[in-house]
Structure formats: structure tokens, C-alpha cells
Coordinates of C-alpha atoms and ligand atoms in Angstrom, one line a residue:
M515 CA -6.2 -16.2 -99.6
A516 CA -5.8 -18.5 -102.5
G517 CA -3.2 -17.4 -105.1
V518 CA -1.6 -14.8 -102.9
N519 CA 1.9 -15.6 -101.6
N520 CA 2.1 -14.3 -98.0
G521 CA 5.6 -15.8 -97.5
Q522 CA 6.7 -17.4 -94.3
Q523 CA 4.5 -17.8 -91.3
L524 CA 4.6 -14.7 -89.1
R525 CA 6.0 -15.7 -85.7
V526 CA 6.0 -13.5 -82.7
Y527 CA 7.2 -13.7 -79.1
N528 CA 4.1 -13.9 -76.9
S529 CA 4.7 -12.6 -73.4
L530 CA 1.8 -14.8 -72.3
G531 CA 3.7 -18.1 -72.0
R532 CA 7.0 -16.4 -72.9
R533 CA 7.6 -18.2 -76.1
M534 CA 7.7 -17.8 -79.9
E535 CA 4.4 -18.6 -81.5
D536 CA 2.9 -18.7 -85.0
F537 CA 0.6 -15.7 -85.3
A538 CA -2.8 -17.0 -86.3
P539 CA -5.5 -14.3 -86.7
S540 CA -8.9 -15.2 -85.2
A541 CA -10.8 -12.7 -87.2
D542 CA -10.9 -11.2 -90.7
I543 CA -9.9 -7.9 -89.1
V544 CA -7.3 -8.4 -86.4
G545 CA -7.9 -6.2 -83.4
M546 CA -4.8 -4.6 -81.9
Y547 CA -4.7 -2.5 -78.8
S548 CA -1.6 -0.5 -77.9
C549 CA -1.4 1.2 -74.5
G550 CA -1.1 4.9 -75.2
P551 CA 0.4 8.0 -73.4
T552 CA -0.7 9.7 -70.3
V553 CA -0.9 13.2 -71.6
Y554 CA 0.3 15.2 -68.6
S555 CA 3.8 16.1 -70.0
F556 CA 5.9 15.7 -73.1
Q557 CA 6.7 12.2 -74.2
H558 CA 10.4 11.5 -73.8
L559 CA 12.5 9.6 -76.3
G560 CA 12.0 6.2 -74.5
N561 CA 8.2 6.8 -74.4
M562 CA 8.1 6.8 -78.2
R563 CA 9.6 3.3 -78.6
P564 CA 6.3 1.4 -77.9
Y565 CA 4.6 3.2 -80.9
V566 CA 7.5 2.7 -83.3
F567 CA 7.5 -1.0 -82.3
A568 CA 3.6 -1.3 -82.7
D569 CA 4.1 0.5 -86.1
T570 CA 6.6 -2.1 -87.1
L571 CA 4.1 -4.9 -86.1
R572 CA 1.4 -3.2 -88.1
R573 CA 3.8 -3.0 -91.1
A574 CA 4.4 -6.7 -90.7
L575 CA 0.7 -7.5 -90.7
R576 CA 0.1 -5.2 -93.8
W577 CA 3.1 -7.0 -95.5
K578 CA 1.3 -10.3 -94.9
G579 CA -2.0 -8.9 -96.2
I580 CA -3.5 -9.2 -92.7
A581 CA -6.2 -6.6 -92.2
H582 CA -6.2 -5.0 -88.8
R583 CA -7.7 -2.2 -86.7
Q584 CA -5.5 -0.5 -84.1
V585 CA -6.7 1.4 -81.1
V586 CA -4.2 3.6 -79.0
N587 CA -5.8 5.2 -75.9
I588 CA -5.1 8.6 -74.7
T589 CA -5.0 8.6 -70.9
D590 CA -6.3 12.0 -69.8
V591 CA -7.8 10.9 -66.4
G592 CA -7.2 8.2 -63.9
H593 CA -3.5 7.8 -63.9
A594 CA -2.3 8.6 -60.4
V595 CA 1.3 9.7 -59.8
A596 CA 3.7 6.8 -59.4
D597 CA 1.2 4.5 -61.0
S598 CA -0.4 4.0 -57.6
D599 CA -4.0 3.6 -56.5
T600 CA -4.2 6.6 -54.3
G601 CA -2.8 10.1 -54.5
E602 CA -3.1 12.8 -57.1
D603 CA -3.9 12.4 -60.7
K604 CA -1.0 13.2 -63.0
L605 CA -3.2 15.4 -65.2
E606 CA -4.5 17.4 -62.2
L607 CA -1.1 17.9 -60.8
A608 CA 0.2 19.2 -64.2
A609 CA -2.7 21.6 -64.5
A610 CA -1.9 23.0 -61.1
R611 CA 1.8 23.3 -62.0
E612 CA 1.2 24.9 -65.3
R613 CA -1.8 27.0 -64.2
R614 CA -3.9 25.6 -67.0
S615 CA -7.1 23.6 -67.0
V616 CA -6.9 19.8 -67.3
E617 CA -8.5 20.0 -70.7
E618 CA -5.9 22.4 -71.9
I619 CA -3.1 20.1 -70.5
A620 CA -4.6 17.1 -72.1
N621 CA -5.2 18.8 -75.5
F622 CA -1.7 20.4 -75.5
Y623 CA 0.2 17.1 -74.8
T624 CA -2.0 15.0 -77.0
K625 CA -1.3 17.3 -79.9
D626 CA 2.5 17.1 -79.2
Y627 CA 2.3 13.3 -78.9
L628 CA 0.5 13.0 -82.3
E629 CA 3.0 15.4 -83.9
A630 CA 5.9 13.2 -82.7
L631 CA 4.2 10.2 -84.2
T632 CA 3.8 11.9 -87.5
A633 CA 7.5 13.0 -87.4
L634 CA 8.5 9.4 -86.7
N635 CA 6.4 8.2 -89.7
V636 CA 4.2 6.0 -87.4
L637 CA 1.1 4.9 -89.2
P638 CA -1.9 6.6 -87.5
A639 CA -4.1 4.4 -85.4
D640 CA -7.7 3.9 -86.4
V641 CA -8.9 5.4 -83.2
Y642 CA -7.3 7.4 -80.4
P643 CA -10.0 7.2 -77.6
R644 CA -9.8 9.5 -74.6
A645 CA -10.3 7.9 -71.2
S646 CA -12.4 10.8 -70.0
E647 CA -15.0 10.0 -72.7
Y648 CA -15.5 6.4 -71.4
V649 CA -16.1 6.9 -67.7
P650 CA -19.8 5.9 -67.7
Q651 CA -18.8 2.6 -69.4
M652 CA -16.0 2.2 -66.8
I653 CA -18.5 2.6 -64.0
E654 CA -20.8 0.0 -65.6
F655 CA -17.9 -2.4 -66.0
A656 CA -16.8 -2.0 -62.3
A657 CA -20.4 -2.4 -61.2
R658 CA -20.7 -5.8 -63.1
L659 CA -17.5 -6.9 -61.3
E660 CA -19.0 -5.9 -58.1
A661 CA -22.3 -7.8 -58.9
K662 CA -20.1 -10.9 -59.6
G663 CA -18.5 -10.6 -56.2
Y664 CA -15.0 -9.8 -57.4
T665 CA -14.7 -6.5 -55.4
Y666 CA -14.8 -4.9 -52.0
V667 CA -15.2 -1.3 -50.9
L668 CA -12.8 0.7 -48.9
P669 CA -12.9 4.4 -47.9
S670 CA -10.4 5.0 -50.7
G671 CA -12.5 3.3 -53.3
L672 CA -13.7 0.1 -55.0
Y673 CA -11.0 -2.6 -55.1
F674 CA -10.6 -5.7 -57.2
D675 CA -9.9 -8.8 -55.1
T676 CA -7.1 -10.5 -56.9
S677 CA -7.4 -13.7 -54.8
K678 CA -10.7 -14.4 -56.6
S679 CA -9.0 -14.3 -60.1
P680 CA -7.7 -17.8 -61.0
G681 CA -4.4 -17.5 -62.7
Y682 CA -3.8 -14.0 -61.5
G683 CA -0.4 -12.8 -62.6
T684 CA 0.3 -15.5 -65.2
L685 CA 1.5 -12.9 -67.7
A686 CA 4.1 -11.7 -65.3
L687 CA 5.0 -15.1 -64.1
L688 CA 4.0 -14.0 -60.6
D689 CA 4.2 -16.2 -57.7
I690 CA 0.9 -15.6 -56.0
E691 CA 2.3 -16.1 -52.5
G692 CA 5.4 -13.9 -52.6
Q693 CA 4.3 -11.3 -55.1
R694 CA 4.5 -7.6 -55.2
E695 CA 7.0 -6.7 -52.6
G696 CA 8.5 -4.2 -55.0
A697 CA 8.8 -0.5 -54.6
R698 CA 5.6 0.2 -56.4
V699 CA 3.4 -1.3 -53.6
E700 CA 2.0 1.4 -51.5
H701 CA 0.2 0.8 -48.2
V702 CA -3.6 1.0 -48.6
E703 CA -5.5 0.6 -45.3
G704 CA -7.8 -2.4 -45.4
R705 CA -6.5 -3.8 -48.7
R706 CA -6.9 -7.7 -48.6
N707 CA -4.0 -8.7 -50.9
K708 CA -1.1 -6.6 -51.9
S709 CA -1.8 -7.1 -55.5
D710 CA -5.5 -5.8 -55.2
F711 CA -6.0 -2.6 -57.2
A712 CA -8.5 0.2 -57.4
L713 CA -11.3 0.1 -60.0
W714 CA -12.7 3.3 -58.6
R715 CA -10.7 6.0 -56.7
A716 CA -13.0 7.7 -54.3
E717 CA -12.3 11.3 -53.3
E718 CA -10.7 11.7 -50.0
P719 CA -12.9 13.5 -47.4
G720 CA -12.4 17.3 -47.9
V721 CA -10.5 16.9 -51.2
R722 CA -12.5 17.8 -54.3
R723 CA -11.0 16.4 -57.5
V724 CA -11.1 18.5 -60.6
M725 CA -12.1 15.6 -62.8
R726 CA -14.9 13.8 -60.8
W727 CA -17.8 11.6 -61.6
D728 CA -20.6 10.3 -59.4
S729 CA -20.6 6.6 -59.0
P730 CA -22.2 3.9 -56.8
W731 CA -18.9 4.2 -54.7
G732 CA -19.0 7.9 -54.4
W733 CA -17.6 10.9 -56.3
G734 CA -14.2 10.1 -57.7
A735 CA -12.4 8.9 -60.7
P736 CA -11.7 5.6 -62.4
G737 CA -8.6 3.4 -61.7
W738 CA -6.0 3.6 -64.4
H739 CA -6.1 -0.1 -65.4
L740 CA -9.9 -0.1 -65.9
E741 CA -9.7 2.3 -68.9
C742 CA -7.8 0.0 -71.2
S743 CA -10.1 -2.9 -70.6
V744 CA -13.2 -0.8 -71.3
M745 CA -11.9 1.1 -74.3
S746 CA -10.4 -1.9 -76.0
M747 CA -13.6 -4.0 -75.6
S748 CA -15.8 -1.1 -76.7
L749 CA -13.8 -0.5 -79.8
L750 CA -12.4 -4.0 -80.7
G751 CA -15.0 -6.4 -79.2
D752 CA -14.8 -8.6 -76.1
H753 CA -11.9 -10.6 -77.4
F754 CA -9.2 -9.5 -79.8
D755 CA -5.8 -10.7 -80.9
I756 CA -3.1 -8.4 -80.1
H757 CA -2.2 -6.2 -77.1
T758 CA 1.1 -4.3 -77.0
G759 CA 2.9 -2.0 -74.6
G760 CA 6.2 -1.4 -72.9
I761 CA 7.8 -4.1 -70.9
D762 CA 7.0 -2.4 -67.6
H763 CA 3.3 -3.0 -68.4
R764 CA 3.8 -6.7 -68.4
E765 CA 4.4 -6.8 -64.7
L766 CA 1.5 -4.7 -63.4
H767 CA -0.9 -2.9 -65.7
H768 CA -1.4 -5.7 -68.2
V769 CA -1.7 -8.3 -65.4
N770 CA -4.5 -6.2 -64.0
E771 CA -6.2 -5.6 -67.3
I772 CA -6.3 -9.4 -67.8
A773 CA -7.7 -10.1 -64.3
Q774 CA -10.5 -7.7 -64.5
S775 CA -11.4 -8.5 -68.1
E776 CA -11.5 -12.2 -67.7
A777 CA -13.6 -11.8 -64.5
F778 CA -15.9 -9.5 -66.5
L779 CA -16.2 -11.9 -69.5
A780 CA -16.2 -15.2 -67.4
D781 CA -16.3 -17.2 -70.7
G782 CA -13.3 -19.3 -69.8
K783 CA -11.4 -18.0 -72.8
P784 CA -8.2 -16.0 -72.7
W785 CA -9.1 -12.3 -73.1
V786 CA -6.4 -11.5 -75.6
R787 CA -4.3 -14.1 -77.3
Y788 CA -1.0 -12.3 -78.1
W789 CA 0.8 -9.9 -75.7
L790 CA 3.8 -8.2 -77.2
H791 CA 6.1 -6.0 -75.2
N792 CA 9.0 -3.8 -76.2
E793 CA 12.1 -3.3 -74.1
F794 CA 13.3 0.1 -72.8
V795 CA 15.6 2.7 -74.1
L796 CA 18.3 3.3 -71.7
L797 CA 20.0 6.6 -71.2
D798 CA 23.4 6.3 -69.5
S799 CA 22.2 2.8 -68.7
Q800 CA 19.1 3.9 -66.8
K801 CA 15.6 3.7 -68.0
I802 CA 14.7 7.1 -69.6
A803 CA 11.9 8.1 -67.3
K804 CA 10.6 11.1 -65.7
S805 CA 11.4 9.7 -62.3
A806 CA 15.1 9.6 -63.2
G807 CA 14.9 13.3 -64.1
H808 CA 15.6 12.8 -67.8
T809 CA 13.2 14.4 -70.2
L810 CA 15.0 14.2 -73.4
R811 CA 12.5 14.2 -76.2
L812 CA 12.3 14.0 -79.9
A813 CA 12.0 17.9 -80.3
D814 CA 15.3 18.1 -78.4
L815 CA 17.0 15.9 -80.9
V816 CA 15.5 17.9 -83.8
A817 CA 16.6 21.2 -82.2
A818 CA 20.2 19.6 -82.0
G819 CA 20.2 19.0 -85.7
Y820 CA 19.0 15.4 -85.9
H821 CA 16.3 14.2 -88.1
P822 CA 13.4 12.2 -86.5
M823 CA 14.1 9.4 -88.9
A824 CA 17.6 9.1 -87.3
Y825 CA 15.9 8.3 -84.1
R826 CA 13.6 5.8 -85.8
L827 CA 16.6 4.1 -87.4
F828 CA 18.3 4.0 -84.0
L829 CA 15.3 2.2 -82.7
L830 CA 15.0 -0.2 -85.6
G831 CA 18.7 -0.9 -85.3
G832 CA 17.9 -2.9 -82.2
H833 CA 15.4 -5.7 -81.9
Y834 CA 12.3 -4.5 -80.1
R835 CA 13.0 -7.0 -77.3
S836 CA 16.5 -5.8 -76.6
Q837 CA 17.3 -2.8 -74.4
L838 CA 18.9 0.0 -76.4
D839 CA 21.4 2.4 -75.0
F840 CA 20.7 5.9 -76.1
T841 CA 23.8 8.1 -76.7
H842 CA 24.3 11.1 -78.9
A843 CA 27.1 9.2 -80.6
A844 CA 24.6 6.5 -81.5
V845 CA 22.2 8.9 -83.1
D846 CA 25.1 10.6 -84.9
G847 CA 25.9 7.2 -86.2
T848 CA 22.3 6.6 -87.4
Q849 CA 22.1 10.0 -89.0
A850 CA 25.2 9.3 -90.9
T851 CA 24.0 5.9 -92.0
L852 CA 20.7 7.4 -93.0
R853 CA 22.5 10.1 -95.0
R854 CA 24.5 7.5 -96.9
L855 CA 21.4 5.4 -97.4
V856 CA 19.4 8.3 -98.8
T857 CA 22.3 9.5 -101.0
R858 CA 22.6 6.0 -102.5
V859 CA 18.8 5.4 -102.8
A860 CA 18.0 8.9 -104.4
A861 CA 19.4 7.6 -107.7
L862 CA 16.8 4.9 -107.8
R863 CA 13.9 7.2 -107.4
P864 CA 11.0 7.2 -108.0
L865 CA 10.6 4.0 -106.0
P866 CA 7.6 1.7 -106.8
A867 CA 4.7 1.7 -104.3
V868 CA 5.1 -1.4 -102.1
E869 CA 3.1 -2.2 -99.0
T870 CA 2.8 -6.0 -99.1
L871 CA 5.0 -9.0 -100.0
A872 CA 2.5 -9.6 -102.9
D873 CA 3.1 -6.0 -104.2
A874 CA 6.9 -6.6 -104.1
L875 CA 6.8 -10.0 -105.8
A876 CA 4.5 -8.7 -108.6
L877 CA 7.2 -6.1 -109.4
V878 CA 10.1 -8.5 -109.6
P879 CA 11.3 -8.7 -113.3
D880 CA 10.8 -12.0 -115.0
D881 CA 13.3 -14.7 -114.0
D882 CA 15.1 -12.3 -111.7
D883 CA 16.1 -14.8 -109.0
V884 CA 18.5 -12.4 -107.2
T885 CA 15.7 -9.9 -106.5
T886 CA 13.3 -12.6 -105.6
D887 CA 15.8 -14.0 -103.1
Y888 CA 16.3 -10.6 -101.5
V889 CA 12.5 -10.1 -101.1
A890 CA 12.3 -13.6 -99.6
Q891 CA 15.1 -12.7 -97.1
L892 CA 13.2 -9.6 -96.1
D893 CA 10.1 -11.6 -95.6
A894 CA 12.0 -14.2 -93.5
A895 CA 13.3 -11.4 -91.3
I896 CA 10.1 -9.7 -90.6
S897 CA 8.4 -13.1 -90.0
A898 CA 11.0 -13.9 -87.4
D899 CA 9.6 -11.8 -84.7
L900 CA 10.1 -8.5 -86.5
A901 CA 13.9 -8.7 -86.9
T902 CA 14.5 -5.1 -88.0
P903 CA 18.3 -5.3 -87.6
R904 CA 18.4 -8.1 -90.0
I905 CA 16.2 -6.1 -92.5
L906 CA 18.7 -3.2 -92.3
A907 CA 21.6 -5.6 -92.9
I908 CA 19.8 -7.1 -95.9
L909 CA 19.1 -3.6 -97.3
Q910 CA 22.7 -2.6 -96.9
E911 CA 23.9 -5.8 -98.5
S912 CA 21.6 -5.5 -101.5
L913 CA 22.9 -1.9 -102.2
R914 CA 26.4 -3.4 -102.4
D915 CA 25.4 -6.4 -104.6
A916 CA 26.6 -6.1 -108.2
A917 CA 24.4 -9.0 -109.1
L918 CA 21.3 -6.9 -108.4
T919 CA 19.9 -4.9 -111.4
Q920 CA 18.7 -1.4 -110.9
A921 CA 15.1 -2.5 -111.4
G922 CA 15.6 -5.1 -108.8
E923 CA 17.2 -2.7 -106.4
R924 CA 14.2 -0.5 -106.6
V925 CA 12.0 -3.3 -105.6
V926 CA 14.2 -4.4 -102.7
V927 CA 14.6 -0.8 -101.4
A928 CA 10.8 -0.2 -101.6
A929 CA 10.0 -3.5 -99.9
A930 CA 12.5 -3.0 -97.1
D931 CA 11.1 0.5 -96.6
A932 CA 7.5 -0.8 -96.5
L933 CA 8.7 -2.6 -93.3
L934 CA 11.1 0.0 -92.0
G935 CA 9.1 3.1 -92.7
L936 CA 12.2 5.4 -93.0
G937 CA 10.7 7.4 -95.9
L938 CA 13.4 6.3 -98.3
D939 CA 11.2 7.3 -101.2
R940 CA 11.3 11.0 -100.2
L941 CA 13.9 11.8 -97.6
E942 CA 16.6 14.2 -98.9
A943 CA 20.3 13.9 -98.0
R944 CA 20.4 17.5 -97.0
E945 CA 17.8 16.9 -94.3
V946 CA 20.1 14.5 -92.6
E947 CA 23.4 16.5 -92.5
G948 CA 25.9 16.2 -89.7
R949 CA 29.3 14.6 -89.4
R950 CA 31.7 13.3 -86.7
S951 CA 35.3 12.3 -86.7
V952 CA 37.1 9.8 -84.3
S953 CA 38.6 12.8 -82.5
D954 CA 35.0 13.8 -81.5
L955 CA 34.5 10.6 -79.6
D956 CA 35.1 10.4 -75.9
A957 CA 36.9 7.6 -74.1
S958 CA 33.8 5.6 -73.3
E959 CA 32.5 5.8 -76.9
V960 CA 35.8 4.5 -78.2
E961 CA 35.6 1.8 -75.5
T962 CA 32.1 0.7 -76.6
I963 CA 33.2 0.5 -80.2
E964 CA 36.2 -1.6 -79.4
R965 CA 34.2 -3.9 -77.3
L966 CA 31.7 -4.4 -80.1
V967 CA 34.4 -4.9 -82.7
A968 CA 36.0 -7.6 -80.4
A969 CA 32.7 -9.2 -79.8
R970 CA 32.1 -9.3 -83.6
T971 CA 35.5 -10.9 -84.2
Q972 CA 34.7 -13.5 -81.5
A973 CA 31.2 -14.2 -83.0
R974 CA 32.8 -14.7 -86.5
K975 CA 35.4 -17.1 -84.9
E976 CA 32.6 -19.1 -83.5
K977 CA 30.7 -18.9 -86.9
N978 CA 27.8 -17.3 -84.9
W979 CA 26.7 -15.4 -88.0
P980 CA 23.4 -14.1 -86.7
R981 CA 25.3 -12.6 -83.7
A982 CA 28.0 -11.2 -86.0
D983 CA 25.2 -9.6 -88.2
E984 CA 23.6 -8.2 -85.2
I985 CA 26.8 -6.6 -84.0
R986 CA 27.6 -5.4 -87.5
T987 CA 24.2 -3.6 -87.5
E988 CA 24.9 -2.1 -84.1
L989 CA 28.3 -0.8 -85.4
D990 CA 26.6 0.5 -88.5
T991 CA 24.2 2.3 -86.3
L992 CA 27.1 3.9 -84.6
G993 CA 28.5 5.0 -87.9
V994 CA 31.5 2.6 -87.6
Q995 CA 33.0 0.9 -90.6
V996 CA 34.9 -2.3 -89.8
T997 CA 37.5 -3.6 -92.2
D998 CA 38.9 -7.1 -91.7
T999 CA 42.6 -7.3 -92.4
P1000 CA 45.1 -10.1 -92.2
T1001 CA 46.3 -8.7 -88.8
G1002 CA 42.7 -8.4 -87.5
P1003 CA 39.9 -5.9 -87.8
S1004 CA 40.3 -2.2 -88.0
W1005 CA 37.6 0.4 -87.7
E1006 CA 36.9 4.1 -88.7
L1007 CA 33.9 6.4 -88.7
R1008 CA 32.2 7.0 -92.0
Ligands
ZN775 ZN1 -3.1 0.3 -70.9

């Protein structure tokens, strides 16, 4: 748009090609599809990261004045246990376990999921389609693939023949010969290639599914991968710009989505141009997952006295492509950081309404270069593949900067929060109580802090300022205050 300053070029890390790229929208309204939850249980803490990450991306688009439309699917059918092609449906298993209908299960856990999104201040998606409402379209989609010769039928269903998909597995950097020897490969009688996957899962003889549809391949249910291709194209058009999800999807689910979608469209164009994936949250250095027996969820944190925004701040304190180690000490730290932040910011309220860079720049007082510079720094940080740790560091620095006027501070805080979404315009300090002292830390927490402090000292010695900043933010997140003295750094909890 002429006359509007949208700042630096937004750059993102595209998993397709594994490189940083300029984000160049292909449409007036950018289509964005984010793989959503399978609603058979509560979402654990790690499950929520993809949505906070996608929310950050949306805030970046909004900041740049890029209109967009986001779809987040609700998987209420088709997702078999262990992400496999055969076996029981996750929803049906949960219904049997909880003695409720599949609809009740889906509705209950969908509601819980949406409430967690609200608590985390995630901007609502434009549409939350349910897979069960798109089964006729999925059958049509699979029939077209069959007509084009991409499939074959086994007693267990209709399979996509991945050997007929040129470039299969590019996203995952798969080597087509040696691929898929991993644990997730199950044995399917008659499957031609290990990577082939079910488009339609037929009922086993004598086993009647609860959720079942008639199809050219018999009664059964759609394969899990199919729904995302069908719902995204139905709601965003054949091609769209952005697809997001957790890093585990990069290796299988998204690979299969691409294969079937490009076979379906057959127009020689990449189906989706930008694939963005967030890393995991680790609990005790393991992926927080149901299979590991951990089910810690946002409601547990809230019951333990933490504010959901403390968890959001914990997530934003790491770059979305870095693994995060979840510990209670870490969230204690972010809760303390948040409390200090809110206490400091409360004096500046009411904050001006800022959503975009243009909004922020329009509010900068005349000739106030200090404020302009901070806003430019925020823009540079979000433009550099959504560097939220850097944004937090800039925000903290601005609040200590005597050269910034109060009017300028208001603009900087409102601008930073347009990107962070912490609710700094309304959060009250009393909502984020809680305090720890060094004596509450256990040996491993102390060890972690000392390791980080040493790494920061080393980074400073090497004049690696970005790294030192990153560690500083991490220490901030843990609630650790480092003071540099002539004899070396010392630290304390704030
Ligand atoms: Zn998906």
C-alpha cells in the first residue's frame, strides 16, 4: 500500500526447503491453515504451543497490515490411535472409556480446547471446521485420486500409492529408498510401499464402527491426513500461502497432505508455499505427550496458582523453533517477570490501541527519535522469523530507558503487546501473585541457572550479543537477575 510504512520485510523459516525466506503474499487475503486438535482428551501444555505460535504469526501479519484468514480444524473423526492407518479411532476409544457418545466427547473436549485458547489470549480463528462435517467431500477427493490412478484397494481400505507421487517426502527431506523405518510404521498386509497411507479406512469384518459412512470402498471412516487437505481447500481455495503445525507433522502428516493434494490438483504448482513448524515443549527433557504418560495441562497450572499468561510468556520467551524445557521453576520465573512487568506498566495505562506498525508510528510524538527507534527495533525483531525473545528484551530495555518519555513508553508497550498478546493493557498485578526464593530451588534448578549464567558470560566474551540476549531472556524467564561485577557475574531471584 502506498504511503503506509510496513517496516522491514517479514522473513520466515520455510520448512519446505529449510531456509529463511521473504514472506510474499500471493493473494489480498492470505490463507492460513493450522492443524488443530484431535478432541478425544484434554490438550496438554505442549499441545497448546502450536496455537500460541500460529497466533504470533497472525499478530505479525496484522502488524504488517497483511489481511489473512485462518482455519483451524477440529479432528473429531478419523484419527486412529498411534497416528496409524489401522486400529481404533481415538474418539471412539475415548467414548467407550468415558461411557459417553462420540458427539459428547467431541463437544466436551472442543469446548475445553477453545476455552484454553481464550485463556491464552489466542486470536480466534476465522473458522473451526469439524472433520465429521466434511466426510462427503473427503470421499469425493479420494475418488478423484482413485480415478487418476494414485490409489489401490486393500481389505483394510483405500491406500495412496506414494511411489506415484513425484517428490514425495520433500518436506521431510525423506530419502525415498530408505524411508520410514521408524517406530510409527505398522505392518499393513499388502501395502506396496512403507510410506503408503490410508485415504479410507474400511471396517474390519465383524467390527462395526460408531462413526461410519458408506463409500465406494465400503463402510468405514476417512484417513486422518485426508481431512486437512479437504477442509483447507474447501475453506481457503486450492492453493493458499501458509500451513502451520507442530514439528512432528513435518515428518508424516504434512508430507502426506502435500502428496495427496498435489496429486489431486495436478497443476504443477506447489500446493502451499510456506510451511512453518514449531518445536516441542519438553517436560523433564521428554516431549510432553500422552504416550509418555504426562497430561499436565493449562488448567493444572491455573489450579496451582499460575496465570495462563505466565505460560504464554514462558512460550514467548523461547523462539518457536527452539525446544523449551518446561519446569515449574520456569513458570514461577515467568509469573514473577509478568508481575513486575504489569506493575511497571500499570502506571502507563490506559495504553493506546495499537495493532499495526502504522498504528504505532502514527502515535509517536513529533521528533521523538527514541520512541521511533524502539518501534523500529520491535518491527525488526518480529520481521526476523518472529523473534519473540528479542521483543521481550526490547520491551524490558525500554522500561529501563530514562531517555524514553512516558508518552513514548506508552507507544512502545502497546506496540510490543500487539505482537506478544500478554494483555498488558488490562492484566492486574494481583492476578499474577506468587514468589520464590533461592532456598526453594532444587539442585538441578541451581545447576541450570549457573550453566546459563556461565554461557552468557562466555557469549559476552565472544561478543556474541544475540546469543547473550537470548540467554538473558531465558534467565529473565526463570526470574533470575544477573549482576556483572568486577569479579564476575552474580545472580539472585527477583
Ligand atoms: Zn492436519
